[in-house]
Structure formats: structure tokens, C-alpha cells
XYZ file of C-alpha atoms in Angstrom:
130
model
C 91.809 114.998 52.405
C 89.916 113.285 49.528
C 89.545 109.019 49.526
C 89.220 107.304 45.924
C 85.426 106.233 45.240
C 85.022 105.329 41.590
C 86.817 102.016 40.309
C 88.326 104.830 36.514
C 90.169 106.622 39.824
C 91.722 103.326 40.916
C 92.390 102.648 37.452
C 94.180 105.043 36.765
C 96.959 104.752 39.414
C 96.643 101.211 38.630
C 97.902 101.663 35.077
C 101.212 103.587 36.300
C 103.774 101.359 37.893
C 104.044 101.416 41.888
C 106.823 103.391 43.290
C 107.230 101.861 47.082
C 107.116 98.241 48.234
C 107.537 95.735 51.260
C 106.496 92.606 52.151
C 102.376 93.166 52.407
C 101.745 96.339 50.469
C 102.607 98.326 47.053
C 102.253 102.628 46.717
C 100.730 103.608 43.397
C 101.301 107.623 42.559
C 99.916 109.561 40.611
C 101.449 113.622 41.218
C 100.036 116.826 40.764
C 102.286 117.919 38.473
C 101.818 114.306 36.883
C 97.842 115.365 36.775
C 98.328 117.694 34.298
C 99.620 116.349 31.692
C 97.450 113.790 31.859
C 94.049 113.273 29.727
C 91.109 115.461 30.491
C 89.130 112.920 31.564
C 91.398 111.899 34.008
C 92.627 115.462 35.292
C 88.769 115.439 35.879
C 88.485 112.268 38.189
C 91.245 113.891 40.734
C 89.392 117.522 41.110
C 90.026 119.573 42.956
C 93.684 118.953 41.792
C 95.721 120.431 44.080
C 94.988 118.398 46.825
C 96.030 114.731 48.756
C 93.655 111.967 47.815
C 94.005 108.697 49.426
C 92.947 104.967 48.543
C 92.911 101.060 50.083
C 92.313 98.367 48.214
C 92.648 95.019 50.127
C 91.235 92.279 48.452
C 90.011 89.382 49.605
C 92.535 87.267 48.006
C 94.895 88.424 50.623
C 91.750 89.284 53.702
C 89.490 87.164 53.849
C 87.108 88.537 56.843
C 85.681 91.139 56.004
C 86.779 92.572 59.891
C 90.502 91.549 59.143
C 89.869 94.313 55.942
C 88.359 97.195 57.572
C 91.429 97.399 60.111
C 93.568 96.958 57.320
C 92.066 99.506 55.467
C 91.551 102.066 59.005
C 95.207 101.456 59.466
C 96.064 102.623 55.682
C 93.695 105.716 55.976
C 94.491 106.823 59.767
C 98.710 106.508 58.876
C 97.597 109.232 55.398
C 96.283 111.151 57.952
C 99.077 111.548 59.842
C 101.304 111.582 57.625
C 98.769 114.228 55.169
C 101.001 117.811 55.924
C 103.916 115.420 54.073
C 102.263 113.224 51.811
C 103.151 114.995 48.250
C 99.575 116.357 47.221
C 98.298 114.091 43.805
C 97.014 111.024 44.552
C 97.514 107.796 46.217
C 96.756 104.227 46.117
C 97.886 101.493 48.749
C 97.136 98.174 48.014
C 97.993 95.102 49.326
C 99.871 92.063 47.567
C 99.966 89.393 49.653
C 98.431 88.115 53.542
C 99.108 88.998 56.623
C 100.381 84.731 58.025
C 97.185 83.398 59.901
C 98.985 81.367 62.084
C 101.187 84.866 63.511
C 98.165 86.729 63.733
C 94.768 84.542 64.802
C 92.485 87.322 65.515
C 91.462 89.646 62.783
C 91.744 92.418 64.832
C 94.413 91.762 67.744
C 97.066 94.870 68.060
C 99.841 92.847 67.597
C 98.243 92.697 63.229
C 97.243 96.764 64.062
C 100.546 96.985 64.991
C 102.555 94.940 62.028
C 100.623 96.713 59.855
C 100.909 100.272 60.843
C 104.944 99.886 60.431
C 105.000 98.785 57.387
C 102.987 101.300 56.069
C 105.146 103.523 58.046
C 107.737 101.955 56.062
C 106.337 102.430 52.360
C 105.344 105.164 53.088
C 109.008 106.462 53.918
C 110.320 104.391 51.125
C 107.815 106.157 48.273
C 109.696 109.970 49.836
C 106.220 110.867 50.755
């Protein structure tokens, strides 16, 4: 599994609609079946095409503290690693689209926050049929 690294990769995924949503996350996907029909520039971003790519987008707007953003990002990558055999090949981007309530999760790295994030990510990938 490879990680998305450069801005054009993220932009290519964000150009399409989200394939699944939960209350806090959205999943964008560019399947490997669709990649051969894309322009050469997009194909070049995701070489080799037959591998699984994963990206995490956790904006400061929705997670103010860096420790929270990093904890959520690590959970995204961990869930994707767990699902790797069943995850379809292509590029996947998980985007945080709303904040977790600071009143409910006062600690940035609490076990409760990690469990809530992991549960919602599993639900997100299940909805997407990944």
C-alpha cells in the first residue's frame, strides 16, 4: 500500500464526488479500472496503477491541535492497513469533514477518541464496499 504524497494526487481524487460519507469523514476513490481511461497526467500520478494508494486529509479547521490531526491520520492509515487485502486497487482519500466534539473528547489522544475514529472509519469503508 502506497501513501498519497503530492498535491496533484489529492486534487485528482477531490475532483470527483465522495463515494461514501459518515458524520465526520468522506471517502473519495479513483479506481484502477477508471485510471486507464484518465489522461496521461493522472495516470502518471498513480504509477504503478495496480497498487492500492491511500491518503488522509485532516484539515486544521476541523482538528485544531496537531496531536489530534496526527492521531486521526494514524488511525486512517491503520484501518486501511487492516483492510488492505479487501481494499480495491486504486487511489483512496479519507477526508475529515467535521470536528469531533472537544467537550466529548477533551484529550487529543484519548482512547475514547481513537475508538470512535476507528469505528467510524470501519463504517465508512463498509459503506463504500471497499
